[in-house]
Amino acid sequence: MQADLGIRARIMAPVRAGGSPGSVIAAFSTRKAVRLGILWGYIFGLAIASSEITYSRIYKTAAQRDALAATYGTSKAMSALFGPAPQLQTVSGFTVFKISMALMILGAVWGLLTSTRLLRGEEDSGRWDLLLCGRTTRGGATAQVIAGLGGGLVTLWAITAIIAVLSGHTSNVGISTGSSLYFSVAMVATAAMFLAVGAVTSQLGATRRQAASFGAVFLGVSYGVRLIADAGVGLHGLIWASPLGWVEELQPLTSPQPLALLPIVAFTAMLAVVAVRVAGARDAGASIVADRDHSPAHLGLLYGPSGLAVRLLRATVIGWWIAIGVSAFLYGLIAKSTGATISGSMKQVFSKLGASGTGAAEVFGLCFLIEAILIGFVAAGQVTAARVEESEGTLDNFMVRPVSRSTWLGGRLVVALVVLVLSGIAAGVLGWLGAASQHTGLSFTSLLGAGINLVPPAIVILGIGVLTFGVLPRATSIVVYTVLGWSLLIVIVGGFGTVSHWILDTSVFHHMASAPGLSPNWEANGIMIGIGVAAALVGGLAFMRRDLQGS
Amino acid sequence: MSDPDTALRTDGLTKRFGDVVALDHLDLEVARGDVVGYLGPNGAGKTTTIRLLLGLSRPTEGRAEIFGLDCQRQPVETHRRLAFVAGEANLWPSLTGAETLALLGRVHGQVDVAYRDELIERFDLDPTKKVRAYSKGNHQKVILIAALMARPDLLILDEPTSGLDPLMEQAFRHCVHEARDRGQTVFLSSHMMSEVEALCDRVGILRDGKLVEMGTLAEMRHLSALTVEARFDGQVPDLSVVPGVSAVQADGSLVRCQVRGSVKSLVKVLAAARVTELVSREPSLEELFLAQYGEDGHAG
Ligand SMILES: Nc1ncnc2c1ncn2[C@@H]1O[C@H](COP(=O)(O)OP(=O)(O)OP(=O)(O)O)[C@@H](O)[C@H]1O
Ligand SMILES: [Mg+2]
């Protein structure tokens, strides 16, 4: 109630101050989106700068650079995972290869989270009803939020570009201002498209979670399609069927092809128009994938907090399982053919990234790093969902009845653990199915083991999340996603050598053996599980002792 | 040792949020079977008290017990015997009303099914509808039914009727009367004086985290002033000099004043003058309340 009043005051203030009542929502959304744009702009810019500067420091001579190009540049597996690598002898080519795929995916995730939060999230919280009050139409309000999101996007680009230009001008790097600006455009292009995707899925889904999940499935499919296109199996034309493919075709820093901006701009604009149209045509609070207003009672799971959590999170979790399963299946399909292309010197580079073994198993080891990251997101989502129960006050319904805090939290964690283990099993089993269909010769047990091997890092994230939830509940989501984002960044940067092992050790993914190429390191896994459990215990005890806190 | 006749009791219960003292050494006792109103201006600490009683917040100092059970250390046992209704329902939008009631009933563990169905009827709730599609008043009905259907020994209500229309407010009062007749204890925080006046045997008034008044309505009336209105034909006497009389307001031939203690001297003065109309009444709870915290302008 107090929060509502605060927002009401903030929203009303500009109106009273003589601002146009029509632009209140735009101002409100712009402020939020710009704040997020600044934060992520720094991350993008720093990733670019660190890549450019490290390369020029490590690979000084032409011979070193040629060797690098010979190993990475010809690998179909690397091309499938990270995109093609045409000019590895140059800082530019290396940077594009090394970080563009990661930034593209991060940008897409940023876009989805930001737009679903400001559209479906705000609408769900009821704040929109407050704002609308006849001042503007629903379509108009959506258009205003989209304008605000545009502001956030420009901020993201501007900060990324400033850092990229500065880094490009440092000695040894030598990338022109124009190239850096164009590269920055390419790096925020997925953010633009997925802001628009999120705007549309916000109209489709009934909750923010559902809207974000729809968008995530679309992202997974886009990545899968471009992975096949780049896998060197004669299907390169497919690249034009994937929004991520269009960004790849921009070919920044190597051989720029600005025409590829056309589909990107057209796609973004089209989705924005669709979102505004659909929003204008539907009722407040309603959604297209309609939740009917009436429904017969389904009491099956409704025995307590854990059963309810299963029921409420079911759709989202199944979405993640589909993304994990489908991508593992795709890796299975390409593992044999790409594994065959790995040359002797390539193996050294692979081992730097943590992978080992021969052929297909090595490819799997690398690909499963991406699965581990996805499962990390699932873990982060589980803790965040628990915190949301508290901040939105639905937890109070249990806490004023005969349910102890430990029962509630324990139950939620058991649900989360089961979800994580099943995610790992899904990756292993579907990866095996894909591999078996190509007669790759990897055993079911080794891939199942590799799948389960993905779970311990997620348990660490879960544990850190519960610790934060207990001690500093309002920071829960920021902390878990920061840990995840940091770990991801370290994996990407660290894969290319010369990062102090102290820094590498801070990444939860660094401690996971790259199975099935290597056999899972059960000792390290045990330590990770121990850390996760200990953190969760401390967090649980702190939770027992504190006040319940709203948002 | 706890008294078996006590439903709820706090000892020096204190809660600070940083520098803000939300509740300051509260000593409160509610007897079994009582219906107690808990009043106070915005920010007085009513919700804070209730969240401490429910174990949702941790006290800075002091303790609270319900039926002799420690609210902080034995929340599960305490909660078996009570039900709570908040002023703002935070329900799950994707569940229907029926699903919500089923879930909350199962979690509570005891439900009078026949009474539940009767309440659904009385409050005119459509349980097949999803919570998302309910209005504010309907949200409130769901949590009211969920609490009442458990027939708990103690009902803790924090502004339970916010958003209800007058008809539903009436239905709510009926339910509270029923609860009292069954011997249930009711602790009702409210801003609606008429509601508290109609329902409660005893009233506590909280101000800036301190309990400033606690007693039956009759006791509180006795302590406070009687309002007298008189219309005169001709000369209006000066009432402000009469002992015990205060707050004299004259409006032409109509004079309004308040009398504390004996009315003897006032009656003498009035008899000497030519009174054409005389009305005297006890203060309403609203007046008591305003007198209690409105005297230095504004509280908080
Ligand atoms: N979580 C919190 N953090 C900081 N201050 C708080 C918190 N909760 C309550 N307060 C403060 O404690 C005081 C008492 O608040 P409380 O909500 O108990 O008042 P109330 O009597 O229920 O008021 P109302 O009639 O408006 O519901 C207020 O000054 C409030 O600002
Ligand atoms: Mg309150």
Tab-separated table of N, CA, C and O in Angstrom, chain B residues 53-154:
chain	number	residue	atom	x	y	z
B	53	LEU	N	2.248	-10.084	16.636
B	53	LEU	CA	1.434	-11.159	17.222
B	53	LEU	C	1.463	-12.400	16.336
B	53	LEU	O	1.412	-13.528	16.814
B	54	LEU	N	1.539	-12.172	15.028
B	54	LEU	CA	1.494	-13.294	14.089
B	54	LEU	C	2.871	-13.895	13.833
B	54	LEU	O	2.998	-14.864	13.100
B	55	GLY	N	3.915	-13.272	14.400
B	55	GLY	CA	5.257	-13.796	14.168
B	55	GLY	C	5.798	-13.458	12.787
B	55	GLY	O	6.783	-14.039	12.346
B	56	LEU	N	5.168	-12.500	12.102
B	56	LEU	CA	5.685	-12.101	10.786
B	56	LEU	C	6.855	-11.147	10.970
B	56	LEU	O	7.742	-11.070	10.139
B	57	SER	N	6.832	-10.379	12.055
B	57	SER	CA	7.947	-9.499	12.401
B	57	SER	C	8.508	-9.942	13.741
B	57	SER	O	7.808	-10.562	14.533
B	58	ARG	N	9.766	-9.581	13.978
B	58	ARG	CA	10.428	-9.927	15.239
B	58	ARG	C	10.450	-8.702	16.141
B	58	ARG	O	10.838	-7.611	15.690
B	59	PRO	N	10.052	-8.833	17.425
B	59	PRO	CA	10.035	-7.666	18.305
B	59	PRO	C	11.452	-7.213	18.648
B	59	PRO	O	12.373	-8.027	18.695
B	60	THR	N	11.617	-5.911	18.853
B	60	THR	CA	12.897	-5.395	19.318
B	60	THR	C	13.052	-5.725	20.799
B	60	THR	O	14.141	-6.009	21.280
B	61	GLU	N	11.926	-5.670	21.512
B	61	GLU	CA	11.911	-5.960	22.944
B	61	GLU	C	10.548	-6.519	23.295
B	61	GLU	O	9.584	-6.304	22.566
B	62	GLY	N	10.459	-7.169	24.440
B	62	GLY	CA	9.170	-7.610	24.933
B	62	GLY	C	8.703	-8.894	24.285
B	62	GLY	O	9.388	-9.465	23.450
B	63	ARG	N	7.526	-9.350	24.718
B	63	ARG	CA	7.017	-10.582	24.141
B	63	ARG	C	5.509	-10.547	24.046
B	63	ARG	O	4.844	-9.673	24.610
B	64	ALA	N	4.979	-11.500	23.312
B	64	ALA	CA	3.544	-11.579	23.145
B	64	ALA	C	3.139	-13.029	23.230
B	64	ALA	O	3.895	-13.905	22.816
B	65	GLU	N	1.968	-13.290	23.805
B	65	GLU	CA	1.490	-14.662	23.767
B	65	GLU	C	0.013	-14.718	23.452
B	65	GLU	O	-0.742	-13.779	23.702
B	66	ILE	N	-0.352	-15.843	22.833
B	66	ILE	CA	-1.737	-16.070	22.452
B	66	ILE	C	-2.137	-17.419	23.041
B	66	ILE	O	-1.456	-18.419	22.783
B	67	PHE	N	-3.178	-17.441	23.854
B	67	PHE	CA	-3.590	-18.644	24.581
B	67	PHE	C	-2.396	-19.274	25.290
B	67	PHE	O	-2.209	-20.488	25.270
B	68	GLY	N	-1.559	-18.422	25.852
B	68	GLY	CA	-0.423	-18.917	26.615
B	68	GLY	C	0.742	-19.421	25.779
B	68	GLY	O	1.747	-19.855	26.314
B	69	LEU	N	0.618	-19.346	24.445
B	69	LEU	CA	1.705	-19.802	23.579
B	69	LEU	C	2.526	-18.601	23.125
B	69	LEU	O	1.951	-17.570	22.769
B	70	ASP	N	3.837	-18.751	23.102
B	70	ASP	CA	4.697	-17.647	22.692
B	70	ASP	C	4.566	-17.413	21.176
B	70	ASP	O	4.797	-18.304	20.377
B	71	CYS	N	4.222	-16.184	20.817
B	71	CYS	CA	3.962	-15.875	19.409
B	71	CYS	C	5.195	-16.060	18.526
B	71	CYS	O	5.090	-16.388	17.354
B	72	GLN	N	6.382	-15.791	19.090
B	72	GLN	CA	7.591	-15.884	18.273
B	72	GLN	C	8.129	-17.303	18.222
B	72	GLN	O	8.581	-17.760	17.190
B	73	ARG	N	8.046	-17.999	19.383
B	73	ARG	CA	8.690	-19.312	19.431
B	73	ARG	C	7.775	-20.451	19.023
B	73	ARG	O	8.248	-21.514	18.649
B	74	GLN	N	6.472	-20.247	19.138
B	74	GLN	CA	5.558	-21.335	18.787
B	74	GLN	C	4.537	-20.877	17.750
B	74	GLN	O	3.324	-20.998	17.970
B	75	PRO	N	5.008	-20.342	16.624
B	75	PRO	CA	4.048	-19.778	15.666
B	75	PRO	C	3.078	-20.825	15.119
B	75	PRO	O	1.896	-20.545	14.970
B	76	VAL	N	3.569	-22.031	14.875
B	76	VAL	CA	2.693	-23.023	14.259
B	76	VAL	C	1.546	-23.391	15.200
B	76	VAL	O	0.374	-23.409	14.802
B	77	GLU	N	1.885	-23.620	16.482
B	77	GLU	CA	0.859	-23.977	17.466
B	77	GLU	C	-0.121	-22.820	17.633
B	77	GLU	O	-1.333	-23.014	17.719
B	78	THR	N	0.425	-21.589	17.681
B	78	THR	CA	-0.432	-20.405	17.829
B	78	THR	C	-1.396	-20.303	16.648
B	78	THR	O	-2.589	-20.067	16.817
B	79	HIS	N	-0.832	-20.486	15.456
B	79	HIS	CA	-1.641	-20.267	14.258
B	79	HIS	C	-2.743	-21.304	14.076
B	79	HIS	O	-3.698	-21.072	13.350
B	80	ARG	N	-2.592	-22.471	14.725
B	80	ARG	CA	-3.668	-23.469	14.656
B	80	ARG	C	-4.928	-22.907	15.295
B	80	ARG	O	-6.024	-23.331	14.977
B	81	ARG	N	-4.748	-21.978	16.242
B	81	ARG	CA	-5.908	-21.528	17.006
B	81	ARG	C	-6.430	-20.164	16.560
B	81	ARG	O	-7.373	-19.643	17.148
B	82	LEU	N	-5.817	-19.586	15.567
B	82	LEU	CA	-6.297	-18.266	15.151
B	82	LEU	C	-6.439	-18.186	13.636
B	82	LEU	O	-5.969	-19.063	12.908
B	83	ALA	N	-7.107	-17.137	13.197
B	83	ALA	CA	-7.141	-16.829	11.770
B	83	ALA	C	-7.007	-15.328	11.629
B	83	ALA	O	-7.403	-14.579	12.530
B	84	PHE	N	-6.414	-14.920	10.527
B	84	PHE	CA	-6.079	-13.516	10.343
B	84	PHE	C	-6.655	-13.007	9.025
B	84	PHE	O	-6.645	-13.711	8.019
B	85	VAL	N	-7.162	-11.780	9.066
B	85	VAL	CA	-7.597	-11.132	7.827
B	85	VAL	C	-6.859	-9.807	7.719
B	85	VAL	O	-6.918	-8.978	8.621
B	86	ALA	N	-6.132	-9.619	6.626
B	86	ALA	CA	-5.388	-8.384	6.404
B	86	ALA	C	-6.270	-7.375	5.685
B	86	ALA	O	-7.289	-7.725	5.100
B	87	GLY	N	-5.851	-6.128	5.734
B	87	GLY	CA	-6.603	-5.083	5.055
B	87	GLY	C	-6.431	-5.146	3.552
B	87	GLY	O	-7.213	-4.594	2.789
B	88	GLU	N	-5.380	-5.836	3.151
B	88	GLU	CA	-5.126	-5.949	1.722
B	88	GLU	C	-4.794	-7.402	1.424
B	88	GLU	O	-3.840	-7.943	1.971
B	89	ALA	N	-5.613	-8.029	0.602
B	89	ALA	CA	-5.404	-9.444	0.298
B	89	ALA	C	-4.335	-9.582	-0.777
B	89	ALA	O	-4.375	-8.892	-1.785
B	90	ASN	N	-3.347	-10.443	-0.524
B	90	ASN	CA	-2.363	-10.739	-1.562
B	90	ASN	C	-2.535	-12.196	-1.958
B	90	ASN	O	-1.964	-13.084	-1.352
B	91	LEU	N	-3.356	-12.402	-2.979
B	91	LEU	CA	-3.685	-13.771	-3.373
B	91	LEU	C	-2.972	-14.127	-4.673
B	91	LEU	O	-2.298	-13.297	-5.276
B	92	TRP	N	-3.138	-15.373	-5.096
B	92	TRP	CA	-2.491	-15.839	-6.321
B	92	TRP	C	-3.437	-15.619	-7.488
B	92	TRP	O	-4.508	-16.262	-7.545
B	93	PRO	N	-3.057	-14.738	-8.430
B	93	PRO	CA	-3.993	-14.331	-9.479
B	93	PRO	C	-4.499	-15.488	-10.338
B	93	PRO	O	-5.614	-15.439	-10.830
B	94	SER	N	-3.687	-16.539	-10.477
B	94	SER	CA	-4.099	-17.574	-11.424
B	94	SER	C	-4.988	-18.644	-10.793
B	94	SER	O	-5.507	-19.505	-11.487
B	95	LEU	N	-5.173	-18.604	-9.469
B	95	LEU	CA	-6.078	-19.578	-8.845
B	95	LEU	C	-7.496	-19.017	-8.854
B	95	LEU	O	-7.700	-17.809	-8.839
B	96	THR	N	-8.479	-19.894	-8.839
B	96	THR	CA	-9.855	-19.426	-8.704
B	96	THR	C	-10.156	-19.237	-7.215
B	96	THR	O	-9.384	-19.671	-6.356
B	97	GLY	N	-11.307	-18.612	-6.943
B	97	GLY	CA	-11.717	-18.424	-5.555
B	97	GLY	C	-11.821	-19.758	-4.832
B	97	GLY	O	-11.343	-19.917	-3.707
B	98	ALA	N	-12.426	-20.744	-5.490
B	98	ALA	CA	-12.620	-22.053	-4.865
B	98	ALA	C	-11.274	-22.715	-4.583
B	98	ALA	O	-11.072	-23.306	-3.515
B	99	GLU	N	-10.363	-22.615	-5.539
B	99	GLU	CA	-9.039	-23.219	-5.343
B	99	GLU	C	-8.310	-22.557	-4.180
B	99	GLU	O	-7.663	-23.216	-3.364
B	100	THR	N	-8.425	-21.218	-4.120
B	100	THR	CA	-7.771	-20.498	-3.035
B	100	THR	C	-8.319	-20.941	-1.687
B	100	THR	O	-7.561	-21.218	-0.754
B	101	LEU	N	-9.650	-21.036	-1.592
B	101	LEU	CA	-10.260	-21.441	-0.318
B	101	LEU	C	-9.856	-22.867	0.041
B	101	LEU	O	-9.589	-23.179	1.200
B	102	ALA	N	-9.795	-23.734	-0.981
B	102	ALA	CA	-9.414	-25.125	-0.710
B	102	ALA	C	-7.980	-25.182	-0.180
B	102	ALA	O	-7.684	-25.847	0.817
B	103	LEU	N	-7.086	-24.447	-0.854
B	103	LEU	CA	-5.682	-24.441	-0.446
B	103	LEU	C	-5.535	-23.904	0.982
B	103	LEU	O	-4.901	-24.532	1.836
B	104	LEU	N	-6.148	-22.747	1.239
B	104	LEU	CA	-5.986	-22.138	2.556
B	104	LEU	C	-6.621	-23.007	3.637
B	104	LEU	O	-6.111	-23.105	4.751
B	105	GLY	N	-7.728	-23.650	3.291
B	105	GLY	CA	-8.384	-24.546	4.239
B	105	GLY	C	-7.496	-25.737	4.569
B	105	GLY	O	-7.328	-26.099	5.733
B	106	ARG	N	-6.897	-26.329	3.549
B	106	ARG	CA	-6.033	-27.483	3.786
B	106	ARG	C	-4.819	-27.088	4.614
B	106	ARG	O	-4.382	-27.834	5.487
B	107	VAL	N	-4.277	-25.896	4.325
B	107	VAL	CA	-3.103	-25.461	5.079
B	107	VAL	C	-3.484	-25.220	6.534
B	107	VAL	O	-2.738	-25.568	7.441
B	108	HIS	N	-4.671	-24.672	6.748
B	108	HIS	CA	-5.079	-24.405	8.115
B	108	HIS	C	-5.398	-25.691	8.857
B	108	HIS	O	-5.116	-25.830	10.049
B	109	GLY	N	-5.983	-26.632	8.132
B	109	GLY	CA	-6.202	-27.943	8.722
B	109	GLY	C	-7.583	-28.165	9.299
B	109	GLY	O	-7.975	-29.287	9.546
B	110	GLN	N	-8.350	-27.090	9.526
B	110	GLN	CA	-9.710	-27.334	10.024
B	110	GLN	C	-10.671	-26.383	9.326
B	110	GLN	O	-10.439	-25.170	9.272
B	111	VAL	N	-11.694	-26.964	8.721
B	111	VAL	CA	-12.654	-26.163	7.979
B	111	VAL	C	-14.058	-26.668	8.278
B	111	VAL	O	-14.311	-27.874	8.262
B	112	ASP	N	-14.955	-25.730	8.563
B	112	ASP	CA	-16.365	-26.078	8.691
B	112	ASP	C	-16.964	-25.897	7.296
B	112	ASP	O	-17.294	-24.791	6.875
B	113	VAL	N	-17.064	-27.023	6.580
B	113	VAL	CA	-17.427	-26.947	5.156
B	113	VAL	C	-18.814	-26.341	4.952
B	113	VAL	O	-19.018	-25.507	4.067
B	114	ALA	N	-19.752	-26.738	5.807
B	114	ALA	CA	-21.111	-26.208	5.650
B	114	ALA	C	-21.110	-24.699	5.860
B	114	ALA	O	-21.742	-23.952	5.111
B	115	TYR	N	-20.350	-24.265	6.875
B	115	TYR	CA	-20.282	-22.830	7.155
B	115	TYR	C	-19.597	-22.100	5.992
B	115	TYR	O	-20.015	-21.009	5.608
B	116	ARG	N	-18.554	-22.728	5.434
B	116	ARG	CA	-17.869	-22.111	4.302
B	116	ARG	C	-18.861	-21.855	3.168
B	116	ARG	O	-18.917	-20.748	2.613
B	117	ASP	N	-19.652	-22.882	2.839
B	117	ASP	CA	-20.596	-22.713	1.739
B	117	ASP	C	-21.627	-21.643	2.067
B	117	ASP	O	-22.032	-20.877	1.192
B	118	GLU	N	-22.003	-21.583	3.329
B	118	GLU	CA	-22.960	-20.559	3.734
B	118	GLU	C	-22.345	-19.158	3.573
B	118	GLU	O	-22.990	-18.224	3.110
B	119	LEU	N	-21.060	-19.051	3.949
B	119	LEU	CA	-20.388	-17.751	3.833
B	119	LEU	C	-20.266	-17.325	2.372
B	119	LEU	O	-20.458	-16.150	2.039
B	120	ILE	N	-19.949	-18.294	1.506
B	120	ILE	CA	-19.829	-17.979	0.078
B	120	ILE	C	-21.154	-17.398	-0.417
B	120	ILE	O	-21.197	-16.413	-1.151
B	121	GLU	N	-22.229	-18.012	0.047
B	121	GLU	CA	-23.570	-17.555	-0.300
B	121	GLU	C	-23.819	-16.143	0.250
B	121	GLU	O	-24.215	-15.238	-0.461
B	122	ARG	N	-23.542	-15.987	1.530
B	122	ARG	CA	-23.810	-14.727	2.216
B	122	ARG	C	-23.034	-13.566	1.616
B	122	ARG	O	-23.547	-12.474	1.477
B	123	PHE	N	-21.781	-13.833	1.310
B	123	PHE	CA	-20.956	-12.753	0.754
B	123	PHE	C	-21.093	-12.656	-0.757
B	123	PHE	O	-20.423	-11.866	-1.401
B	124	ASP	N	-21.935	-13.524	-1.311
B	124	ASP	CA	-22.243	-13.435	-2.731
B	124	ASP	C	-20.963	-13.494	-3.571
B	124	ASP	O	-20.710	-12.625	-4.402
B	125	LEU	N	-20.140	-14.522	-3.306
B	125	LEU	CA	-18.876	-14.659	-4.026
B	125	LEU	C	-19.031	-15.724	-5.101
B	125	LEU	O	-19.616	-16.782	-4.857
B	126	ASP	N	-18.495	-15.448	-6.290
B	126	ASP	CA	-18.507	-16.452	-7.353
B	126	ASP	C	-17.179	-17.208	-7.300
B	126	ASP	O	-16.164	-16.715	-7.785
B	127	PRO	N	-17.151	-18.406	-6.710
B	127	PRO	CA	-15.865	-19.074	-6.478
B	127	PRO	C	-15.247	-19.685	-7.735
B	127	PRO	O	-14.100	-20.120	-7.696
B	128	THR	N	-15.993	-19.714	-8.833
B	128	THR	CA	-15.389	-20.304	-10.039
B	128	THR	C	-14.527	-19.281	-10.769
B	128	THR	O	-13.830	-19.602	-11.712
B	129	LYS	N	-14.592	-18.028	-10.328
B	129	LYS	CA	-13.837	-16.978	-11.001
B	129	LYS	C	-12.381	-16.984	-10.561
B	129	LYS	O	-12.075	-17.293	-9.409
B	130	LYS	N	-11.485	-16.614	-11.472
B	130	LYS	CA	-10.083	-16.514	-11.083
B	130	LYS	C	-9.866	-15.246	-10.267
B	130	LYS	O	-10.504	-14.223	-10.506
B	131	VAL	N	-8.922	-15.326	-9.352
B	131	VAL	CA	-8.632	-14.185	-8.492
B	131	VAL	C	-8.271	-12.956	-9.335
B	131	VAL	O	-8.643	-11.834	-9.019
B	132	ARG	N	-7.554	-13.199	-10.459
B	132	ARG	CA	-7.177	-12.112	-11.352
B	132	ARG	C	-8.382	-11.282	-11.765
B	132	ARG	O	-8.272	-10.077	-11.970
B	133	ALA	N	-9.525	-11.958	-11.915
B	133	ALA	CA	-10.713	-11.268	-12.421
B	133	ALA	C	-11.570	-10.684	-11.303
B	133	ALA	O	-12.596	-10.076	-11.574
B	134	TYR	N	-11.174	-10.868	-10.046
B	134	TYR	CA	-11.944	-10.325	-8.927
B	134	TYR	C	-11.669	-8.843	-8.716
B	134	TYR	O	-10.560	-8.371	-8.918
B	135	SER	N	-12.690	-8.143	-8.201
B	135	SER	CA	-12.480	-6.755	-7.783
B	135	SER	C	-11.832	-6.749	-6.401
B	135	SER	O	-11.736	-7.787	-5.745
B	136	LYS	N	-11.438	-5.576	-5.941
B	136	LYS	CA	-10.805	-5.422	-4.621
B	136	LYS	C	-11.691	-5.994	-3.503
B	136	LYS	O	-11.232	-6.721	-2.624
B	137	GLY	N	-12.968	-5.672	-3.582
B	137	GLY	CA	-13.905	-6.152	-2.568
B	137	GLY	C	-13.985	-7.672	-2.549
B	137	GLY	O	-14.055	-8.293	-1.495
B	138	ASN	N	-13.934	-8.268	-3.747
B	138	ASN	CA	-14.001	-9.723	-3.825
B	138	ASN	C	-12.752	-10.389	-3.255
B	138	ASN	O	-12.836	-11.459	-2.666
B	139	HIS	N	-11.594	-9.753	-3.447
B	139	HIS	CA	-10.364	-10.269	-2.826
B	139	HIS	C	-10.563	-10.338	-1.323
B	139	HIS	O	-10.224	-11.316	-0.659
B	140	GLN	N	-11.148	-9.245	-0.778
B	140	GLN	CA	-11.341	-9.147	0.655
B	140	GLN	C	-12.307	-10.232	1.142
B	140	GLN	O	-12.094	-10.832	2.182
B	141	LYS	N	-13.336	-10.484	0.319
B	141	LYS	CA	-14.296	-11.524	0.696
B	141	LYS	C	-13.602	-12.875	0.793
B	141	LYS	O	-13.889	-13.661	1.703
B	142	VAL	N	-12.697	-13.157	-0.138
B	142	VAL	CA	-12.014	-14.460	-0.131
B	142	VAL	C	-11.249	-14.647	1.175
B	142	VAL	O	-11.378	-15.687	1.838
B	143	ILE	N	-10.487	-13.622	1.597
B	143	ILE	CA	-9.700	-13.852	2.814
B	143	ILE	C	-10.581	-13.828	4.065
B	143	ILE	O	-10.269	-14.487	5.049
B	144	LEU	N	-11.695	-13.090	4.004
B	144	LEU	CA	-12.630	-13.130	5.136
B	144	LEU	C	-13.226	-14.531	5.289
B	144	LEU	O	-13.252	-15.103	6.383
B	145	ILE	N	-13.684	-15.078	4.159
B	145	ILE	CA	-14.283	-16.423	4.216
B	145	ILE	C	-13.236	-17.425	4.675
B	145	ILE	O	-13.501	-18.287	5.519
B	146	ALA	N	-12.015	-17.289	4.138
B	146	ALA	CA	-10.953	-18.228	4.501
B	146	ALA	C	-10.692	-18.205	6.007
B	146	ALA	O	-10.407	-19.238	6.609
B	147	ALA	N	-10.792	-17.022	6.617
B	147	ALA	CA	-10.534	-16.932	8.049
B	147	ALA	C	-11.731	-17.445	8.852
B	147	ALA	O	-11.581	-18.232	9.786
B	148	LEU	N	-12.937	-16.997	8.468
B	148	LEU	CA	-14.119	-17.348	9.254
B	148	LEU	C	-14.437	-18.838	9.187
B	148	LEU	O	-14.885	-19.427	10.164
B	149	MET	N	-14.180	-19.465	8.028
B	149	MET	CA	-14.585	-20.865	7.850
B	149	MET	C	-13.794	-21.813	8.747
B	149	MET	O	-14.192	-22.950	8.966
B	150	ALA	N	-12.648	-21.317	9.269
B	150	ALA	CA	-11.858	-22.166	10.156
B	150	ALA	C	-12.430	-22.174	11.567
B	150	ALA	O	-12.018	-22.986	12.398
B	151	ARG	N	-13.397	-21.296	11.858
B	151	ARG	CA	-13.993	-21.189	13.203
B	151	ARG	C	-12.906	-21.184	14.277
B	151	ARG	O	-12.935	-21.997	15.207
B	152	PRO	N	-11.920	-20.284	14.148
B	152	PRO	CA	-10.801	-20.311	15.084
B	152	PRO	C	-11.197	-19.726	16.432
B	152	PRO	O	-12.200	-19.029	16.533
B	153	ASP	N	-10.399	-20.020	17.461
B	153	ASP	CA	-10.678	-19.473	18.787
B	153	ASP	C	-10.460	-17.970	18.809
B	153	ASP	O	-11.070	-17.252	19.582
B	154	LEU	N	-9.523	-17.515	17.955
B	154	LEU	CA	-9.211	-16.083	17.930
B	154	LEU	C	-9.204	-15.590	16.486
B	154	LEU	O	-8.581	-16.184	15.619
